Coordinates of C-alpha atoms and ligand atoms in Angstrom, one line a residue:
M35 CA -31.4 57.7 -68.4
T36 CA -35.1 57.1 -68.5
A37 CA -36.6 56.2 -65.2
Q38 CA -37.2 52.5 -64.7
F39 CA -40.8 51.6 -64.8
P40 CA -42.6 50.9 -62.5
A41 CA -40.6 52.9 -60.0
V42 CA -42.5 51.7 -57.1
R43 CA -42.6 47.9 -56.5
P44 CA -44.6 47.0 -53.4
R45 CA -44.4 43.3 -54.5
R46 CA -40.8 43.3 -53.1
L47 CA -42.5 43.1 -49.6
R48 CA -44.2 39.9 -50.6
R49 CA -41.3 38.2 -52.5
S50 CA -40.6 35.3 -50.0
E51 CA -41.9 33.7 -46.9
P52 CA -39.2 35.2 -44.7
V53 CA -39.9 38.7 -46.1
R54 CA -43.6 38.3 -45.7
R55 CA -43.2 37.0 -42.1
L56 CA -41.0 40.0 -41.2
M57 CA -43.5 42.5 -42.8
A58 CA -46.7 41.1 -41.3
E59 CA -48.5 43.9 -39.5
T60 CA -50.8 41.6 -37.5
R61 CA -49.9 38.5 -35.6
L62 CA -51.8 35.9 -33.7
D63 CA -50.7 34.8 -30.3
P64 CA -52.4 32.2 -28.1
A65 CA -52.3 34.7 -25.2
Q66 CA -54.7 36.9 -27.1
L67 CA -57.3 34.1 -27.5
V68 CA -60.1 33.3 -25.1
L69 CA -62.0 30.0 -25.2
P70 CA -65.7 30.0 -24.4
L71 CA -66.8 26.8 -22.7
F72 CA -70.3 25.3 -22.0
V73 CA -70.9 23.4 -18.8
R74 CA -74.2 21.5 -18.7
E75 CA -75.7 20.4 -15.4
G76 CA -77.0 16.9 -15.2
F77 CA -75.1 15.1 -17.9
A78 CA -73.0 12.1 -16.9
E79 CA -70.8 12.4 -20.0
P80 CA -69.8 15.4 -22.3
R81 CA -72.0 15.6 -25.4
P82 CA -71.5 17.2 -28.7
I83 CA -73.4 20.4 -29.6
V84 CA -75.0 19.6 -33.0
S85 CA -75.0 23.1 -34.4
M86 CA -71.4 23.7 -33.4
P87 CA -69.4 20.7 -34.6
G88 CA -66.4 20.1 -32.4
V89 CA -67.8 22.0 -29.4
L90 CA -69.0 20.1 -26.4
H91 CA -71.4 20.4 -23.5
H92 CA -69.0 19.7 -20.7
T93 CA -69.6 18.0 -17.4
L94 CA -67.7 19.4 -14.4
D95 CA -65.3 16.6 -14.8
S96 CA -64.6 17.1 -18.5
L97 CA -64.3 20.8 -17.9
R98 CA -61.2 20.1 -15.8
G99 CA -59.6 18.6 -18.9
A100 CA -60.7 21.4 -21.2
V101 CA -59.3 24.2 -19.0
T102 CA -56.1 22.3 -18.4
E103 CA -55.7 21.9 -22.2
A104 CA -56.5 25.6 -22.6
A105 CA -53.8 26.6 -20.1
S106 CA -51.2 24.3 -21.7
A107 CA -52.0 25.8 -25.1
G108 CA -51.1 29.2 -23.6
L109 CA -54.5 30.8 -24.0
G110 CA -55.2 34.1 -22.4
G111 CA -58.4 32.9 -20.7
V112 CA -61.5 30.8 -20.7
M113 CA -65.1 32.2 -20.6
L114 CA -67.6 30.0 -18.9
F115 CA -71.3 29.5 -19.6
G116 CA -73.5 27.4 -17.5
I117 CA -76.6 25.5 -18.5
P118 CA -78.8 24.6 -15.5
E119 CA -81.4 21.8 -15.3
Q120 CA -84.0 24.0 -13.6
R121 CA -85.0 27.6 -14.6
D122 CA -87.3 30.1 -13.1
A123 CA -88.5 33.7 -13.7
L124 CA -85.7 35.3 -11.7
G125 CA -82.9 33.1 -12.8
S126 CA -82.2 31.9 -9.3
G127 CA -79.5 29.5 -10.4
A128 CA -77.3 32.4 -11.4
T129 CA -76.9 33.6 -7.8
D130 CA -77.0 30.2 -6.1
P131 CA -73.4 29.3 -5.0
D132 CA -74.3 25.8 -6.0
G133 CA -75.7 26.8 -9.4
I134 CA -73.9 25.1 -12.3
L135 CA -71.9 28.2 -13.5
N136 CA -70.6 29.0 -10.0
R137 CA -69.7 25.3 -9.4
A138 CA -67.9 25.3 -12.8
T139 CA -66.1 28.5 -11.9
R140 CA -64.7 26.9 -8.7
V141 CA -63.5 24.0 -10.7
A142 CA -61.8 26.2 -13.3
A143 CA -60.3 28.5 -10.7
E144 CA -58.9 25.7 -8.7
E145 CA -57.5 23.9 -11.8
V146 CA -56.0 26.8 -13.9
G147 CA -56.7 30.1 -12.0
G148 CA -53.0 30.8 -11.7
D149 CA -52.3 30.1 -15.4
L150 CA -54.9 32.0 -17.3
V151 CA -57.8 34.4 -16.7
V152 CA -60.9 32.5 -15.6
Q153 CA -64.0 34.5 -16.8
T154 CA -67.7 34.1 -16.5
D155 CA -70.7 35.2 -18.5
L156 CA -72.8 37.5 -16.4
C157 CA -76.2 37.4 -17.8
L158 CA -79.5 35.8 -16.8
D159 CA -80.6 34.2 -20.1
E160 CA -79.3 30.7 -19.3
F161 CA -81.1 30.7 -16.0
T162 CA -84.5 32.3 -16.7
D163 CA -87.5 30.2 -17.8
H164 CA -88.5 32.9 -20.3
G165 CA -84.9 33.1 -21.8
H166 CA -84.5 36.8 -21.5
C167 CA -81.3 38.4 -20.3
G168 CA -83.1 40.1 -17.4
V169 CA -86.2 39.8 -15.2
L170 CA -89.6 40.8 -16.6
A171 CA -92.0 43.5 -15.6
P172 CA -95.7 42.6 -15.2
D173 CA -96.3 43.7 -18.8
G174 CA -93.7 41.2 -20.1
S175 CA -91.1 43.8 -21.0
V176 CA -87.5 43.4 -19.7
D177 CA -87.2 45.4 -16.5
N178 CA -83.8 47.2 -16.7
D179 CA -83.4 48.4 -13.2
A180 CA -84.8 45.3 -11.5
T181 CA -82.3 43.3 -13.6
L182 CA -79.4 45.4 -12.3
E183 CA -80.2 44.2 -8.8
R184 CA -79.9 40.6 -10.0
Y185 CA -76.7 41.4 -11.8
R186 CA -75.2 42.8 -8.6
D187 CA -75.9 39.6 -6.8
M188 CA -74.7 37.5 -9.6
A189 CA -71.4 39.4 -9.7
L190 CA -70.8 38.8 -6.0
A191 CA -71.6 35.1 -6.4
Q192 CA -69.3 34.8 -9.4
A193 CA -66.4 36.7 -7.7
E194 CA -66.9 34.5 -4.7
A195 CA -66.7 31.4 -6.8
G196 CA -63.3 32.6 -8.2
S197 CA -64.1 34.3 -11.5
Q198 CA -61.4 36.9 -12.2
L199 CA -63.2 38.7 -15.0
L200 CA -67.0 39.1 -15.4
G201 CA -68.4 39.3 -19.0
L202 CA -71.4 41.6 -18.8
S203 CA -73.4 40.5 -21.8
G204 CA -76.9 41.4 -20.9
M205 CA -77.1 44.9 -22.6
M206 CA -78.9 46.5 -19.7
D207 CA -78.3 50.3 -19.3
G208 CA -76.1 51.0 -16.3
Q209 CA -74.9 47.4 -15.8
V210 CA -71.2 48.1 -15.7
A211 CA -71.6 50.9 -13.1
A212 CA -74.0 48.8 -11.0
V213 CA -71.8 45.7 -10.9
R214 CA -68.6 47.8 -10.3
E215 CA -70.3 49.4 -7.3
A216 CA -71.5 46.1 -5.9
L217 CA -68.0 44.5 -6.2
D218 CA -66.2 47.5 -4.8
G219 CA -68.7 47.7 -1.9
A220 CA -67.9 44.1 -1.1
G221 CA -64.2 44.7 -1.1
R222 CA -63.7 43.1 -4.6
S223 CA -62.1 45.9 -6.5
D224 CA -59.7 43.2 -7.8
V225 CA -62.3 41.7 -10.2
L226 CA -62.2 42.9 -13.8
L227 CA -65.2 43.9 -15.8
L228 CA -65.7 43.2 -19.5
G229 CA -68.5 45.3 -21.0
Y230 CA -70.1 43.7 -24.0
A231 CA -70.5 47.2 -25.1
A232 CA -71.6 46.8 -28.7
K233 CA -73.6 43.6 -28.7
Y234 CA -75.9 43.4 -31.7
A235 CA -79.3 41.6 -31.9
S236 CA -77.7 39.0 -34.3
A237 CA -78.9 36.0 -36.1
F238 CA -75.3 34.7 -35.7
F239 CA -76.1 33.8 -32.1
G240 CA -78.4 31.0 -33.4
P241 CA -76.1 28.0 -32.6
F242 CA -75.3 29.4 -29.2
R243 CA -79.0 29.5 -28.4
D244 CA -79.1 25.8 -29.2
A245 CA -76.0 25.2 -27.1
V246 CA -77.6 26.8 -24.0
E247 CA -81.0 25.3 -24.8
S248 CA -82.4 28.8 -24.8
A249 CA -86.0 29.1 -23.7
L250 CA -86.4 32.5 -25.5
Q251 CA -89.6 33.2 -27.4
G252 CA -89.3 36.4 -29.5
D253 CA -86.1 38.3 -29.7
R254 CA -83.8 40.7 -27.8
R255 CA -84.3 43.7 -30.0
T256 CA -85.3 46.0 -27.1
Y257 CA -81.9 45.6 -25.5
Q258 CA -79.3 44.4 -28.0
L259 CA -78.3 46.8 -30.8
D260 CA -79.8 47.2 -34.2
P261 CA -77.3 45.7 -36.8
A262 CA -78.0 48.9 -38.8
N263 CA -76.3 51.1 -36.3
R264 CA -72.6 52.0 -36.2
R265 CA -72.7 55.3 -34.3
E266 CA -74.7 53.6 -31.6
G267 CA -72.1 50.9 -31.1
R268 CA -69.5 53.6 -30.5
R269 CA -71.8 55.3 -28.0
E270 CA -72.3 52.1 -26.0
A271 CA -68.6 51.6 -25.8
V272 CA -68.0 55.2 -24.5
L273 CA -70.7 54.7 -21.9
D274 CA -69.3 51.4 -20.7
I275 CA -65.8 53.0 -20.4
E276 CA -67.3 55.9 -18.4
E277 CA -69.0 53.4 -16.1
G278 CA -65.7 51.7 -15.4
A279 CA -65.4 48.8 -17.8
D280 CA -61.8 47.5 -17.8
V281 CA -62.3 46.0 -21.3
V282 CA -65.0 46.6 -23.9
M283 CA -66.2 44.2 -26.6
V284 CA -67.8 44.2 -30.0
K285 CA -70.0 41.2 -30.8
P286 CA -70.4 39.5 -33.2
A287 CA -67.0 40.1 -34.9
M288 CA -67.0 39.5 -38.6
S289 CA -70.1 41.4 -39.6
Y290 CA -69.1 44.3 -37.3
L291 CA -65.5 45.0 -38.2
D292 CA -66.3 48.7 -38.9
V293 CA -67.7 49.1 -35.3
L294 CA -64.7 47.3 -34.0
A295 CA -62.3 49.5 -35.9
D296 CA -64.1 52.6 -34.6
V297 CA -64.1 51.5 -31.0
A298 CA -60.4 50.4 -31.2
A299 CA -59.4 53.8 -32.7
T300 CA -60.6 55.7 -29.7
S301 CA -60.8 53.4 -26.7
P302 CA -58.4 54.0 -23.8
V303 CA -59.1 50.5 -22.6
P304 CA -58.5 47.1 -24.3
V305 CA -61.0 46.2 -27.0
W306 CA -62.0 42.6 -27.6
A307 CA -64.2 40.9 -30.2
Y308 CA -66.4 37.8 -29.9
Q309 CA -66.3 35.5 -32.9
V310 CA -69.7 34.0 -32.2
S311 CA -71.3 30.6 -32.7
G312 CA -72.8 31.4 -36.1
E313 CA -69.4 32.5 -37.4
Y314 CA -67.9 29.3 -36.2
A315 CA -70.7 27.2 -37.6
M316 CA -70.6 28.7 -41.0
V317 CA -66.9 28.0 -41.5
E318 CA -67.2 24.5 -40.1
A319 CA -70.1 23.7 -42.4
A320 CA -68.4 25.0 -45.5
A321 CA -65.2 23.3 -44.6
A322 CA -67.0 20.0 -44.0
N323 CA -68.4 20.3 -47.5
G324 CA -64.9 20.8 -48.9
W325 CA -65.9 24.3 -50.0
I326 CA -63.2 26.2 -48.2
E327 CA -59.8 25.3 -46.6
R328 CA -60.6 25.0 -43.0
E329 CA -57.3 26.0 -41.3
R330 CA -56.5 28.8 -43.7
T331 CA -60.0 30.2 -43.4
I332 CA -60.0 30.1 -39.6
L333 CA -56.6 31.9 -39.4
E334 CA -57.8 34.5 -41.9
T335 CA -60.9 35.2 -39.9
L336 CA -58.9 35.7 -36.7
T337 CA -56.3 37.8 -38.5
G338 CA -59.0 40.0 -39.9
I339 CA -60.6 40.5 -36.5
R340 CA -57.2 41.4 -35.0
R341 CA -56.3 43.6 -37.9
A342 CA -59.6 45.6 -37.4
G343 CA -58.4 46.4 -33.9
A344 CA -59.2 43.6 -31.5
D345 CA -56.6 43.2 -28.8
A346 CA -58.0 39.8 -28.0
V347 CA -60.6 37.5 -29.5
L348 CA -63.1 35.0 -28.0
T349 CA -63.2 32.1 -30.3
Y350 CA -64.4 28.5 -30.1
W351 CA -61.2 27.5 -32.0
A352 CA -58.9 29.0 -29.4
T353 CA -57.2 25.8 -28.2
E354 CA -56.8 24.3 -31.7
V355 CA -55.5 27.6 -33.2
A356 CA -53.0 27.9 -30.4
G357 CA -51.7 24.5 -31.3
W358 CA -51.2 25.5 -34.9
L359 CA -49.4 28.7 -33.9
R360 CA -47.0 26.8 -31.7
G361 CA -46.3 24.3 -34.4
R362 CA -44.9 27.0 -36.7
Ligands
PBG512 C1 -76.0 36.0 -23.6 C2 -75.0 35.6 -24.6 C3 -75.2 35.2 -25.9 C4 -73.9 34.9 -26.5 C5 -73.0 35.1 -25.5 N1 -73.6 35.5 -24.3 C6 -76.4 35.0 -26.7 C7 -77.5 35.9 -26.8 O1 -77.4 37.1 -26.6 O2 -78.5 35.4 -27.1 C8 -73.7 34.5 -27.9 C9 -72.4 33.8 -28.1 C10 -72.4 33.1 -29.4 O3 -73.3 33.1 -30.3 O4 -71.3 32.4 -29.6 N2 -75.7 35.3 -22.3

């Protein structure tokens, strides 16, 4: 008997939909998706964000509906961003209990705090008149250690407002340790910290900067990572974990899957990825032109991010995708 050729037939694993479904190595679940939401002070009605078709600037009122929908869809969480009407050099609105983000947090916590994880962006860039993620030294550079003092106060204000998980996105050295210490000192050891460990100075943040009406002149290259660096992304994740981060993140997602896979391979804590505004906008623009299939593309991007090692993903499509997943 001559051996049958080919002896190995991997295609058997792809022969039918039920076989493929059984063999899938990666799955998407609404509980692993987190929806970022923008709340704009001073608008009477929600308004579309032009560079992010389908995403809104919420009012406190429309936020209520959006978080309720997110909870009904079974999402793991919502991540809140606030856009204030007034800005100043210190980003005072970030620590004001009546600042827009803290007010929005109270609304979300009251509405869905028992159903999903209410999370807040802990960074000064939406609140400063210069648009940087920290406060400035007299020479105009971002003052790392003075910024940490602002982050400590911001953390306490956000915890007080009802945030359950703080997203430390400012890329200041020592931010996780500083915020952990402030919270623990105030008896808030219950609040989780997400270190945006490997956050790159990315052009893919462009539409987000529109969304938050960013005042930034220049760039963030003295604090966000150089897109050329993979080793440095791993190092930042290690540091955040040592400082006490409960979760670490890689951001953006799709152009940084190698960094994500590296961090996921060694991290003792959960690893998340942020599919950022530019990733969203690219797919929406191509789909609007009929150049790609929207739903398949979106699911493929999220599957790829999960396959690379993300335990959960922040994505502007979270609620919609959860609906698709349920419909199956
Ligand atoms: C900083 C922050 C940014 C994003 C989330 N948090 C932008 C930046 O660093 O300029 C980007 C998110 C996105 O592009 O979707 N507060």
